[in-house]
mmCIF file of the N, C-alpha and C atoms, coordinates in Angstrom:
data_MODEL
# 
_entry.id   MODEL 
# 
loop_
_atom_site.group_PDB 
_atom_site.id 
_atom_site.type_symbol 
_atom_site.label_atom_id 
_atom_site.label_alt_id 
_atom_site.label_comp_id 
_atom_site.label_asym_id 
_atom_site.label_entity_id 
_atom_site.label_seq_id 
_atom_site.pdbx_PDB_ins_code 
_atom_site.Cartn_x 
_atom_site.Cartn_y 
_atom_site.Cartn_z 
_atom_site.occupancy 
_atom_site.B_iso_or_equiv 
_atom_site.pdbx_formal_charge 
_atom_site.auth_seq_id 
_atom_site.auth_comp_id 
_atom_site.auth_asym_id 
_atom_site.auth_atom_id 
_atom_site.pdbx_PDB_model_num 
ATOM 1   N N  . MET A 1 1  ? 0.385  15.673  10.092  1.00 0.00 ? 1  MET A N  1 
ATOM 2   C CA . MET A 1 1  ? -0.958 15.339  9.645   1.00 0.00 ? 1  MET A CA 1 
ATOM 3   C C  . MET A 1 1  ? -0.977 13.889  9.167   1.00 0.00 ? 1  MET A C  1 
ATOM 4   N N  . ALA A 1 2  ? -1.953 13.141  9.594   1.00 0.00 ? 2  ALA A N  1 
ATOM 5   C CA . ALA A 1 2  ? -2.074 11.728  9.248   1.00 0.00 ? 2  ALA A CA 1 
ATOM 6   C C  . ALA A 1 2  ? -2.783 11.556  7.901   1.00 0.00 ? 2  ALA A C  1 
ATOM 7   N N  . MET A 1 3  ? -2.685 10.353  7.358   1.00 0.00 ? 3  MET A N  1 
ATOM 8   C CA . MET A 1 3  ? -3.338 10.048  6.090   1.00 0.00 ? 3  MET A CA 1 
ATOM 9   C C  . MET A 1 3  ? -4.550 9.158   6.361   1.00 0.00 ? 3  MET A C  1 
ATOM 10  N N  . ASP A 1 4  ? -5.724 9.602   5.935   1.00 0.00 ? 4  ASP A N  1 
ATOM 11  C CA . ASP A 1 4  ? -6.917 8.809   6.166   1.00 0.00 ? 4  ASP A CA 1 
ATOM 12  C C  . ASP A 1 4  ? -7.013 7.647   5.180   1.00 0.00 ? 4  ASP A C  1 
ATOM 13  N N  . ARG A 1 5  ? -7.867 6.696   5.500   1.00 0.00 ? 5  ARG A N  1 
ATOM 14  C CA . ARG A 1 5  ? -8.036 5.479   4.707   1.00 0.00 ? 5  ARG A CA 1 
ATOM 15  C C  . ARG A 1 5  ? -8.372 5.786   3.247   1.00 0.00 ? 5  ARG A C  1 
ATOM 16  N N  . ASP A 1 6  ? -9.289 6.718   3.007   1.00 0.00 ? 6  ASP A N  1 
ATOM 17  C CA . ASP A 1 6  ? -9.704 7.020   1.636   1.00 0.00 ? 6  ASP A CA 1 
ATOM 18  C C  . ASP A 1 6  ? -8.544 7.535   0.790   1.00 0.00 ? 6  ASP A C  1 
ATOM 19  N N  . THR A 1 7  ? -7.723 8.387   1.367   1.00 0.00 ? 7  THR A N  1 
ATOM 20  C CA . THR A 1 7  ? -6.583 8.938   0.633   1.00 0.00 ? 7  THR A CA 1 
ATOM 21  C C  . THR A 1 7  ? -5.571 7.843   0.308   1.00 0.00 ? 7  THR A C  1 
ATOM 22  N N  . LEU A 1 8  ? -5.241 7.032   1.314   1.00 0.00 ? 8  LEU A N  1 
ATOM 23  C CA . LEU A 1 8  ? -4.294 5.937   1.095   1.00 0.00 ? 8  LEU A CA 1 
ATOM 24  C C  . LEU A 1 8  ? -4.835 4.966   0.049   1.00 0.00 ? 8  LEU A C  1 
ATOM 25  N N  . GLU A 1 9  ? -6.097 4.625   0.164   1.00 0.00 ? 9  GLU A N  1 
ATOM 26  C CA . GLU A 1 9  ? -6.710 3.703   -0.790  1.00 0.00 ? 9  GLU A CA 1 
ATOM 27  C C  . GLU A 1 9  ? -6.701 4.278   -2.205  1.00 0.00 ? 9  GLU A C  1 
ATOM 28  N N  . THR A 1 10 ? -6.920 5.569   -2.337  1.00 0.00 ? 10 THR A N  1 
ATOM 29  C CA . THR A 1 10 ? -6.903 6.216   -3.656  1.00 0.00 ? 10 THR A CA 1 
ATOM 30  C C  . THR A 1 10 ? -5.525 6.106   -4.298  1.00 0.00 ? 10 THR A C  1 
ATOM 31  N N  . TYR A 1 11 ? -4.475 6.404   -3.538  1.00 0.00 ? 11 TYR A N  1 
ATOM 32  C CA . TYR A 1 11 ? -3.114 6.269   -4.066  1.00 0.00 ? 11 TYR A CA 1 
ATOM 33  C C  . TYR A 1 11 ? -2.874 4.847   -4.572  1.00 0.00 ? 11 TYR A C  1 
ATOM 34  N N  . LEU A 1 12 ? -3.242 3.877   -3.754  1.00 0.00 ? 12 LEU A N  1 
ATOM 35  C CA . LEU A 1 12 ? -2.958 2.490   -4.092  1.00 0.00 ? 12 LEU A CA 1 
ATOM 36  C C  . LEU A 1 12 ? -3.806 1.995   -5.260  1.00 0.00 ? 12 LEU A C  1 
ATOM 37  N N  . LYS A 1 13 ? -5.073 2.360   -5.281  1.00 0.00 ? 13 LYS A N  1 
ATOM 38  C CA . LYS A 1 13 ? -5.937 1.917   -6.383  1.00 0.00 ? 13 LYS A CA 1 
ATOM 39  C C  . LYS A 1 13 ? -5.550 2.574   -7.705  1.00 0.00 ? 13 LYS A C  1 
ATOM 40  N N  . ASN A 1 14 ? -5.068 3.798   -7.659  1.00 0.00 ? 14 ASN A N  1 
ATOM 41  C CA . ASN A 1 14 ? -4.598 4.448   -8.885  1.00 0.00 ? 14 ASN A CA 1 
ATOM 42  C C  . ASN A 1 14 ? -3.384 3.723   -9.465  1.00 0.00 ? 14 ASN A C  1 
ATOM 43  N N  . ALA A 1 15 ? -2.508 3.266   -8.600  1.00 0.00 ? 15 ALA A N  1 
ATOM 44  C CA . ALA A 1 15 ? -1.293 2.590   -9.052  1.00 0.00 ? 15 ALA A CA 1 
ATOM 45  C C  . ALA A 1 15 ? -1.521 1.113   -9.382  1.00 0.00 ? 15 ALA A C  1 
ATOM 46  N N  . PHE A 1 16 ? -2.465 0.503   -8.675  1.00 0.00 ? 16 PHE A N  1 
ATOM 47  C CA . PHE A 1 16 ? -2.727 -0.925  -8.824  1.00 0.00 ? 16 PHE A CA 1 
ATOM 48  C C  . PHE A 1 16 ? -4.226 -1.161  -9.017  1.00 0.00 ? 16 PHE A C  1 
ATOM 49  N N  . PRO A 1 17 ? -4.774 -0.744  -10.169 1.00 0.00 ? 17 PRO A N  1 
ATOM 50  C CA . PRO A 1 17 ? -6.235 -0.763  -10.361 1.00 0.00 ? 17 PRO A CA 1 
ATOM 51  C C  . PRO A 1 17 ? -6.863 -2.151  -10.315 1.00 0.00 ? 17 PRO A C  1 
ATOM 52  N N  . GLU A 1 18 ? -6.110 -3.201  -10.617 1.00 0.00 ? 18 GLU A N  1 
ATOM 53  C CA . GLU A 1 18 ? -6.679 -4.544  -10.618 1.00 0.00 ? 18 GLU A CA 1 
ATOM 54  C C  . GLU A 1 18 ? -6.407 -5.291  -9.311  1.00 0.00 ? 18 GLU A C  1 
ATOM 55  N N  . ALA A 1 19 ? -5.822 -4.626  -8.350  1.00 0.00 ? 19 ALA A N  1 
ATOM 56  C CA . ALA A 1 19 ? -5.394 -5.279  -7.116  1.00 0.00 ? 19 ALA A CA 1 
ATOM 57  C C  . ALA A 1 19 ? -6.529 -5.464  -6.120  1.00 0.00 ? 19 ALA A C  1 
ATOM 58  N N  . GLU A 1 20 ? -6.360 -6.496  -5.288  1.00 0.00 ? 20 GLU A N  1 
ATOM 59  C CA . GLU A 1 20 ? -7.161 -6.643  -4.085  1.00 0.00 ? 20 GLU A CA 1 
ATOM 60  C C  . GLU A 1 20 ? -6.362 -5.953  -2.984  1.00 0.00 ? 20 GLU A C  1 
ATOM 61  N N  . ILE A 1 21 ? -6.982 -4.974  -2.328  1.00 0.00 ? 21 ILE A N  1 
ATOM 62  C CA . ILE A 1 21 ? -6.268 -4.187  -1.319  1.00 0.00 ? 21 ILE A CA 1 
ATOM 63  C C  . ILE A 1 21 ? -7.048 -4.233  -0.010  1.00 0.00 ? 21 ILE A C  1 
ATOM 64  N N  . VAL A 1 22 ? -6.364 -4.612  1.061   1.00 0.00 ? 22 VAL A N  1 
ATOM 65  C CA . VAL A 1 22 ? -6.959 -4.605  2.397   1.00 0.00 ? 22 VAL A CA 1 
ATOM 66  C C  . VAL A 1 22 ? -6.104 -3.693  3.263   1.00 0.00 ? 22 VAL A C  1 
ATOM 67  N N  . LEU A 1 23 ? -6.727 -2.661  3.823   1.00 0.00 ? 23 LEU A N  1 
ATOM 68  C CA . LEU A 1 23 ? -6.027 -1.717  4.695   1.00 0.00 ? 23 LEU A CA 1 
ATOM 69  C C  . LEU A 1 23 ? -6.463 -1.925  6.141   1.00 0.00 ? 23 LEU A C  1 
ATOM 70  N N  . THR A 1 24 ? -5.488 -1.913  7.042   1.00 0.00 ? 24 THR A N  1 
ATOM 71  C CA . THR A 1 24 ? -5.759 -2.034  8.466   1.00 0.00 ? 24 THR A CA 1 
ATOM 72  C C  . THR A 1 24 ? -5.080 -0.886  9.189   1.00 0.00 ? 24 THR A C  1 
ATOM 73  N N  . ASP A 1 25 ? -5.844 -0.132  9.958   1.00 0.00 ? 25 ASP A N  1 
ATOM 74  C CA . ASP A 1 25 ? -5.295 0.946   10.776  1.00 0.00 ? 25 ASP A CA 1 
ATOM 75  C C  . ASP A 1 25 ? -4.780 0.309   12.059  1.00 0.00 ? 25 ASP A C  1 
ATOM 76  N N  . LEU A 1 26 ? -3.478 0.123   12.162  1.00 0.00 ? 26 LEU A N  1 
ATOM 77  C CA . LEU A 1 26 ? -2.884 -0.648  13.247  1.00 0.00 ? 26 LEU A CA 1 
ATOM 78  C C  . LEU A 1 26 ? -2.992 0.011   14.620  1.00 0.00 ? 26 LEU A C  1 
ATOM 79  N N  . ALA A 1 27 ? -3.030 1.335   14.664  1.00 0.00 ? 27 ALA A N  1 
ATOM 80  C CA . ALA A 1 27 ? -3.042 2.027   15.953  1.00 0.00 ? 27 ALA A CA 1 
ATOM 81  C C  . ALA A 1 27 ? -4.299 2.864   16.165  1.00 0.00 ? 27 ALA A C  1 
ATOM 82  N N  . GLY A 1 28 ? -5.194 2.877   15.183  1.00 0.00 ? 28 GLY A N  1 
ATOM 83  C CA . GLY A 1 28 ? -6.414 3.670   15.303  1.00 0.00 ? 28 GLY A CA 1 
ATOM 84  C C  . GLY A 1 28 ? -6.177 5.161   15.184  1.00 0.00 ? 28 GLY A C  1 
ATOM 85  N N  . ASP A 1 29 ? -5.052 5.540   14.564  1.00 0.00 ? 29 ASP A N  1 
ATOM 86  C CA . ASP A 1 29 ? -4.698 6.961   14.507  1.00 0.00 ? 29 ASP A CA 1 
ATOM 87  C C  . ASP A 1 29 ? -4.509 7.488   13.079  1.00 0.00 ? 29 ASP A C  1 
ATOM 88  N N  . ASN A 1 30 ? -4.863 6.686   12.060  1.00 0.00 ? 30 ASN A N  1 
ATOM 89  C CA . ASN A 1 30 ? -4.655 7.060   10.652  1.00 0.00 ? 30 ASN A CA 1 
ATOM 90  C C  . ASN A 1 30 ? -3.195 7.370   10.351  1.00 0.00 ? 30 ASN A C  1 
ATOM 91  N N  . ASP A 1 31 ? -2.276 6.833   11.135  1.00 0.00 ? 31 ASP A N  1 
ATOM 92  C CA . ASP A 1 31 ? -0.858 7.143   10.962  1.00 0.00 ? 31 ASP A CA 1 
ATOM 93  C C  . ASP A 1 31 ? 0.009  5.894   10.891  1.00 0.00 ? 31 ASP A C  1 
ATOM 94  N N  . HIS A 1 32 ? -0.548 4.754   11.260  1.00 0.00 ? 32 HIS A N  1 
ATOM 95  C CA . HIS A 1 32 ? 0.175  3.480   11.252  1.00 0.00 ? 32 HIS A CA 1 
ATOM 96  C C  . HIS A 1 32 ? -0.698 2.449   10.547  1.00 0.00 ? 32 HIS A C  1 
ATOM 97  N N  . TRP A 1 33 ? -0.371 2.193   9.287   1.00 0.00 ? 33 TRP A N  1 
ATOM 98  C CA . TRP A 1 33 ? -1.209 1.340   8.449   1.00 0.00 ? 33 TRP A CA 1 
ATOM 99  C C  . TRP A 1 33 ? -0.518 0.047   8.085   1.00 0.00 ? 33 TRP A C  1 
ATOM 100 N N  . GLN A 1 34 ? -1.328 -0.953  7.802   1.00 0.00 ? 34 GLN A N  1 
ATOM 101 C CA . GLN A 1 34 ? -0.858 -2.169  7.139   1.00 0.00 ? 34 GLN A CA 1 
ATOM 102 C C  . GLN A 1 34 ? -1.645 -2.280  5.846   1.00 0.00 ? 34 GLN A C  1 
ATOM 103 N N  . ALA A 1 35 ? -0.951 -2.550  4.764   1.00 0.00 ? 35 ALA A N  1 
ATOM 104 C CA . ALA A 1 35 ? -1.594 -2.742  3.464   1.00 0.00 ? 35 ALA A CA 1 
ATOM 105 C C  . ALA A 1 35 ? -1.253 -4.130  2.950   1.00 0.00 ? 35 ALA A C  1 
ATOM 106 N N  . GLU A 1 36 ? -2.288 -4.890  2.630   1.00 0.00 ? 36 GLU A N  1 
ATOM 107 C CA . GLU A 1 36 ? -2.124 -6.187  1.977   1.00 0.00 ? 36 GLU A CA 1 
ATOM 108 C C  . GLU A 1 36 ? -2.585 -5.987  0.543   1.00 0.00 ? 36 GLU A C  1 
ATOM 109 N N  . ILE A 1 37 ? -1.663 -6.169  -0.396  1.00 0.00 ? 37 ILE A N  1 
ATOM 110 C CA . ILE A 1 37 ? -1.948 -5.889  -1.803  1.00 0.00 ? 37 ILE A CA 1 
ATOM 111 C C  . ILE A 1 37 ? -1.633 -7.130  -2.629  1.00 0.00 ? 37 ILE A C  1 
ATOM 112 N N  . VAL A 1 38 ? -2.636 -7.618  -3.331  1.00 0.00 ? 38 VAL A N  1 
ATOM 113 C CA . VAL A 1 38 ? -2.469 -8.748  -4.244  1.00 0.00 ? 38 VAL A CA 1 
ATOM 114 C C  . VAL A 1 38 ? -2.718 -8.192  -5.636  1.00 0.00 ? 38 VAL A C  1 
ATOM 115 N N  . SER A 1 39 ? -1.656 -8.113  -6.425  1.00 0.00 ? 39 SER A N  1 
ATOM 116 C CA . SER A 1 39 ? -1.750 -7.473  -7.733  1.00 0.00 ? 39 SER A CA 1 
ATOM 117 C C  . SER A 1 39 ? -1.047 -8.293  -8.811  1.00 0.00 ? 39 SER A C  1 
ATOM 118 N N  . PRO A 1 40 ? -1.673 -8.394  -9.988  1.00 0.00 ? 40 PRO A N  1 
ATOM 119 C CA . PRO A 1 40 ? -0.994 -9.057  -11.100 1.00 0.00 ? 40 PRO A CA 1 
ATOM 120 C C  . PRO A 1 40 ? 0.285  -8.323  -11.510 1.00 0.00 ? 40 PRO A C  1 
ATOM 121 N N  . GLN A 1 41 ? 0.399  -7.042  -11.176 1.00 0.00 ? 41 GLN A N  1 
ATOM 122 C CA . GLN A 1 41 ? 1.606  -6.282  -11.497 1.00 0.00 ? 41 GLN A CA 1 
ATOM 123 C C  . GLN A 1 41 ? 2.836  -6.816  -10.749 1.00 0.00 ? 41 GLN A C  1 
ATOM 124 N N  . PHE A 1 42 ? 2.619  -7.588  -9.703  1.00 0.00 ? 42 PHE A N  1 
ATOM 125 C CA . PHE A 1 42 ? 3.720  -8.121  -8.907  1.00 0.00 ? 42 PHE A CA 1 
ATOM 126 C C  . PHE A 1 42 ? 4.236  -9.464  -9.424  1.00 0.00 ? 42 PHE A C  1 
ATOM 127 N N  . LYS A 1 43 ? 3.595  -10.026 -10.431 1.00 0.00 ? 43 LYS A N  1 
ATOM 128 C CA . LYS A 1 43 ? 3.988  -11.348 -10.945 1.00 0.00 ? 43 LYS A CA 1 
ATOM 129 C C  . LYS A 1 43 ? 5.440  -11.307 -11.450 1.00 0.00 ? 43 LYS A C  1 
ATOM 130 N N  . GLY A 1 44 ? 6.251  -12.191 -10.888 1.00 0.00 ? 44 GLY A N  1 
ATOM 131 C CA . GLY A 1 44 ? 7.649  -12.284 -11.285 1.00 0.00 ? 44 GLY A CA 1 
ATOM 132 C C  . GLY A 1 44 ? 8.547  -11.187 -10.751 1.00 0.00 ? 44 GLY A C  1 
ATOM 133 N N  . VAL A 1 45 ? 8.012  -10.336 -9.889  1.00 0.00 ? 45 VAL A N  1 
ATOM 134 C CA . VAL A 1 45 ? 8.774  -9.202  -9.349  1.00 0.00 ? 45 VAL A CA 1 
ATOM 135 C C  . VAL A 1 45 ? 9.223  -9.552  -7.924  1.00 0.00 ? 45 VAL A C  1 
ATOM 136 N N  . PRO A 1 46 ? 10.504 -9.390  -7.608  1.00 0.00 ? 46 PRO A N  1 
ATOM 137 C CA . PRO A 1 46 ? 10.966 -9.667  -6.244  1.00 0.00 ? 46 PRO A CA 1 
ATOM 138 C C  . PRO A 1 46 ? 10.242 -8.782  -5.216  1.00 0.00 ? 46 PRO A C  1 
ATOM 139 N N  . ARG A 1 47 ? 10.103 -9.308  -4.019  1.00 0.00 ? 47 ARG A N  1 
ATOM 140 C CA . ARG A 1 47 ? 9.351  -8.605  -2.972  1.00 0.00 ? 47 ARG A CA 1 
ATOM 141 C C  . ARG A 1 47 ? 9.892  -7.195  -2.699  1.00 0.00 ? 47 ARG A C  1 
ATOM 142 N N  . VAL A 1 48 ? 11.207 -7.034  -2.665  1.00 0.00 ? 48 VAL A N  1 
ATOM 143 C CA . VAL A 1 48 ? 11.775 -5.696  -2.420  1.00 0.00 ? 48 VAL A CA 1 
ATOM 144 C C  . VAL A 1 48 ? 11.297 -4.724  -3.494  1.00 0.00 ? 48 VAL A C  1 
ATOM 145 N N  . ARG A 1 49 ? 11.310 -5.155  -4.729  1.00 0.00 ? 49 ARG A N  1 
ATOM 146 C CA . ARG A 1 49 ? 10.848 -4.294  -5.829  1.00 0.00 ? 49 ARG A CA 1 
ATOM 147 C C  . ARG A 1 49 ? 9.348  -4.038  -5.724  1.00 0.00 ? 49 ARG A C  1 
ATOM 148 N N  . GLN A 1 50 ? 8.560  -5.025  -5.279  1.00 0.00 ? 50 GLN A N  1 
ATOM 149 C CA . GLN A 1 50 ? 7.121  -4.819  -5.069  1.00 0.00 ? 50 GLN A CA 1 
ATOM 150 C C  . GLN A 1 50 ? 6.894  -3.687  -4.074  1.00 0.00 ? 50 GLN A C  1 
ATOM 151 N N  . HIS A 1 51 ? 7.651  -3.716  -2.990  1.00 0.00 ? 51 HIS A N  1 
ATOM 152 C CA . HIS A 1 51 ? 7.510  -2.674  -1.968  1.00 0.00 ? 51 HIS A CA 1 
ATOM 153 C C  . HIS A 1 51 ? 7.947  -1.317  -2.512  1.00 0.00 ? 51 HIS A C  1 
ATOM 154 N N  . GLN A 1 52 ? 8.988  -1.300  -3.316  1.00 0.00 ? 52 GLN A N  1 
ATOM 155 C CA . GLN A 1 52 ? 9.416  -0.048  -3.943  1.00 0.00 ? 52 GLN A CA 1 
ATOM 156 C C  . GLN A 1 52 ? 8.314  0.501   -4.846  1.00 0.00 ? 52 GLN A C  1 
ATOM 157 N N  . MET A 1 53 ? 7.611  -0.380  -5.532  1.00 0.00 ? 53 MET A N  1 
ATOM 158 C CA . MET A 1 53 ? 6.500  0.049   -6.392  1.00 0.00 ? 53 MET A CA 1 
ATOM 159 C C  . MET A 1 53 ? 5.395  0.694   -5.562  1.00 0.00 ? 53 MET A C  1 
ATOM 160 N N  . VAL A 1 54 ? 5.120  0.127   -4.388  1.00 0.00 ? 54 VAL A N  1 
ATOM 161 C CA . VAL A 1 54 ? 4.092  0.694   -3.505  1.00 0.00 ? 54 VAL A CA 1 
ATOM 162 C C  . VAL A 1 54 ? 4.542  2.064   -3.005  1.00 0.00 ? 54 VAL A C  1 
ATOM 163 N N  . TYR A 1 55 ? 5.780  2.166   -2.549  1.00 0.00 ? 55 TYR A N  1 
ATOM 164 C CA . TYR A 1 55 ? 6.273  3.462   -2.060  1.00 0.00 ? 55 TYR A CA 1 
ATOM 165 C C  . TYR A 1 55 ? 6.238  4.517   -3.169  1.00 0.00 ? 55 TYR A C  1 
ATOM 166 N N  . ALA A 1 56 ? 6.561  4.129   -4.386  1.00 0.00 ? 56 ALA A N  1 
ATOM 167 C CA . ALA A 1 56 ? 6.487  5.075   -5.510  1.00 0.00 ? 56 ALA A CA 1 
ATOM 168 C C  . ALA A 1 56 ? 5.059  5.538   -5.739  1.00 0.00 ? 56 ALA A C  1 
ATOM 169 N N  . ALA A 1 57 ? 4.104  4.647   -5.550  1.00 0.00 ? 57 ALA A N  1 
ATOM 170 C CA . ALA A 1 57 ? 2.690  4.990   -5.735  1.00 0.00 ? 57 ALA A CA 1 
ATOM 171 C C  . ALA A 1 57 ? 2.220  6.028   -4.716  1.00 0.00 ? 57 ALA A C  1 
ATOM 172 N N  . LEU A 1 58 ? 2.905  6.103   -3.585  1.00 0.00 ? 58 LEU A N  1 
ATOM 173 C CA . LEU A 1 58 ? 2.518  7.042   -2.523  1.00 0.00 ? 58 LEU A CA 1 
ATOM 174 C C  . LEU A 1 58 ? 3.058  8.449   -2.754  1.00 0.00 ? 58 LEU A C  1 
ATOM 175 N N  . LYS A 1 59 ? 3.810  8.624   -3.815  1.00 0.00 ? 59 LYS A N  1 
ATOM 176 C CA . LYS A 1 59 ? 4.260  9.938   -4.291  1.00 0.00 ? 59 LYS A CA 1 
ATOM 177 C C  . LYS A 1 59 ? 4.880  10.820  -3.197  1.00 0.00 ? 59 LYS A C  1 
ATOM 178 N N  . GLY A 1 60 ? 5.808  10.238  -2.458  1.00 0.00 ? 60 GLY A N  1 
ATOM 179 C CA . GLY A 1 60 ? 6.555  11.026  -1.484  1.00 0.00 ? 60 GLY A CA 1 
ATOM 180 C C  . GLY A 1 60 ? 5.860  11.304  -0.166  1.00 0.00 ? 60 GLY A C  1 
ATOM 181 N N  . THR A 1 61 ? 4.700  10.707  0.076   1.00 0.00 ? 61 THR A N  1 
ATOM 182 C CA . THR A 1 61 ? 3.987  10.966  1.330   1.00 0.00 ? 61 THR A CA 1 
ATOM 183 C C  . THR A 1 61 ? 4.503  10.115  2.482   1.00 0.00 ? 61 THR A C  1 
ATOM 184 N N  . MET A 1 62 ? 5.252  9.050   2.168   1.00 0.00 ? 62 MET A N  1 
ATOM 185 C CA . MET A 1 62 ? 5.793  8.173   3.207   1.00 0.00 ? 62 MET A CA 1 
ATOM 186 C C  . MET A 1 62 ? 6.791  8.950   4.048   1.00 0.00 ? 62 MET A C  1 
ATOM 187 N N  . GLY A 1 63 ? 6.610  8.899   5.364   1.00 0.00 ? 63 GLY A N  1 
ATOM 188 C CA . GLY A 1 63 ? 7.482  9.622   6.273   1.00 0.00 ? 63 GLY A CA 1 
ATOM 189 C C  . GLY A 1 63 ? 6.986  11.031  6.568   1.00 0.00 ? 63 GLY A C  1 
ATOM 190 N N  . GLY A 1 64 ? 5.984  11.470  5.829   1.00 0.00 ? 64 GLY A N  1 
ATOM 191 C CA . GLY A 1 64 ? 5.380  12.777  6.068   1.00 0.00 ? 64 GLY A CA 1 
ATOM 192 C C  . GLY A 1 64 ? 3.947  12.575  6.527   1.00 0.00 ? 64 GLY A C  1 
ATOM 193 N N  . GLU A 1 65 ? 3.028  12.674  5.572   1.00 0.00 ? 65 GLU A N  1 
ATOM 194 C CA . GLU A 1 65 ? 1.614  12.421  5.881   1.00 0.00 ? 65 GLU A CA 1 
ATOM 195 C C  . GLU A 1 65 ? 1.396  11.010  6.401   1.00 0.00 ? 65 GLU A C  1 
ATOM 196 N N  . LEU A 1 66 ? 2.142  10.088  5.856   1.00 0.00 ? 66 LEU A N  1 
ATOM 197 C CA . LEU A 1 66 ? 2.024  8.676   6.232   1.00 0.00 ? 66 LEU A CA 1 
ATOM 198 C C  . LEU A 1 66 ? 3.258  8.289   7.022   1.00 0.00 ? 66 LEU A C  1 
ATOM 199 N N  . HIS A 1 67 ? 3.079  8.047   8.309   1.00 0.00 ? 67 HIS A N  1 
ATOM 200 C CA . HIS A 1 67 ? 4.218  7.793   9.194   1.00 0.00 ? 67 HIS A CA 1 
ATOM 201 C C  . HIS A 1 67 ? 4.753  6.368   9.065   1.00 0.00 ? 67 HIS A C  1 
ATOM 202 N N  . ALA A 1 68 ? 3.864  5.379   9.062   1.00 0.00 ? 68 ALA A N  1 
ATOM 203 C CA . ALA A 1 68 ? 4.309  3.983   9.037   1.00 0.00 ? 68 ALA A CA 1 
ATOM 204 C C  . ALA A 1 68 ? 3.374  3.145   8.178   1.00 0.00 ? 68 ALA A C  1 
ATOM 205 N N  . LEU A 1 69 ? 3.966  2.255   7.385   1.00 0.00 ? 69 LEU A N  1 
ATOM 206 C CA . LEU A 1 69 ? 3.191  1.383   6.522   1.00 0.00 ? 69 LEU A CA 1 
ATOM 207 C C  . LEU A 1 69 ? 3.836  0.005   6.492   1.00 0.00 ? 69 LEU A C  1 
ATOM 208 N N  . ALA A 1 70 ? 3.136  -0.976  7.051   1.00 0.00 ? 70 ALA A N  1 
ATOM 209 C CA . ALA A 1 70 ? 3.577  -2.370  6.973   1.00 0.00 ? 70 ALA A CA 1 
ATOM 210 C C  . ALA A 1 70 ? 2.981  -2.946  5.695   1.00 0.00 ? 70 ALA A C  1 
ATOM 211 N N  . LEU A 1 71 ? 3.807  -3.605  4.910   1.00 0.00 ? 71 LEU A N  1 
ATOM 212 C CA . LEU A 1 71 ? 3.357  -4.113  3.612   1.00 0.00 ? 71 LEU A CA 1 
ATOM 213 C C  . LEU A 1 71 ? 3.377  -5.628  3.550   1.00 0.00 ? 71 LEU A C  1 
ATOM 214 N N  . LYS A 1 72 ? 2.326  -6.173  2.937   1.00 0.00 ? 72 LYS A N  1 
ATOM 215 C CA . LYS A 1 72 ? 2.259  -7.572  2.547   1.00 0.00 ? 72 LYS A CA 1 
ATOM 216 C C  . LYS A 1 72 ? 1.847  -7.540  1.085   1.00 0.00 ? 72 LYS A C  1 
ATOM 217 N N  . THR A 1 73 ? 2.746  -7.922  0.209   1.00 0.00 ? 73 THR A N  1 
ATOM 218 C CA . THR A 1 73 ? 2.463  -7.854  -1.228  1.00 0.00 ? 73 THR A CA 1 
ATOM 219 C C  . THR A 1 73 ? 2.722  -9.210  -1.865  1.00 0.00 ? 73 THR A C  1 
ATOM 220 N N  . ARG A 1 74 ? 1.933  -9.497  -2.911  1.00 0.00 ? 74 ARG A N  1 
ATOM 221 C CA . ARG A 1 74 ? 2.143  -10.721 -3.682  1.00 0.00 ? 74 ARG A CA 1 
ATOM 222 C C  . ARG A 1 74 ? 1.318  -10.666 -4.952  1.00 0.00 ? 74 ARG A C  1 
ATOM 223 N N  . ALA A 1 75 ? 1.680  -11.532 -5.883  1.00 0.00 ? 75 ALA A N  1 
ATOM 224 C CA . ALA A 1 75 ? 0.890  -11.702 -7.097  1.00 0.00 ? 75 ALA A CA 1 
ATOM 225 C C  . ALA A 1 75 ? -0.221 -12.709 -6.783  1.00 0.00 ? 75 ALA A C  1 
ATOM 226 N N  . PRO A 1 76 ? -1.319 -12.661 -7.541  1.00 0.00 ? 76 PRO A N  1 
ATOM 227 C CA . PRO A 1 76 ? -2.384 -13.651 -7.323  1.00 0.00 ? 76 PRO A CA 1 
ATOM 228 C C  . PRO A 1 76 ? -1.881 -15.066 -7.614  1.00 0.00 ? 76 PRO A C  1 
ATOM 229 N N  . ASP A 1 77 ? -2.497 -16.034 -6.968  1.00 0.00 ? 77 ASP A N  1 
ATOM 230 C CA . ASP A 1 77 ? -2.126 -17.445 -7.192  1.00 0.00 ? 77 ASP A CA 1 
ATOM 231 C C  . ASP A 1 77 ? -2.560 -17.909 -8.554  1.00 0.00 ? 77 ASP A C  1 
# 
């Protein structure tokens, strides 16, 4: 079962309420997403740890409901 945009956005907004989030359905199948997240929570945090924070926010759905997620994360300028 794929993850729809609203569900993915809810997970991310709950974890990163002040973030700017742009979601792109890469294959048109609700199963291959790209998320661009600009969050103050990422300030001073290495990129690998930023991605770990995003995966934690998805509460174990990665690899199940959510098959693929390309991430672009950064703190605001």
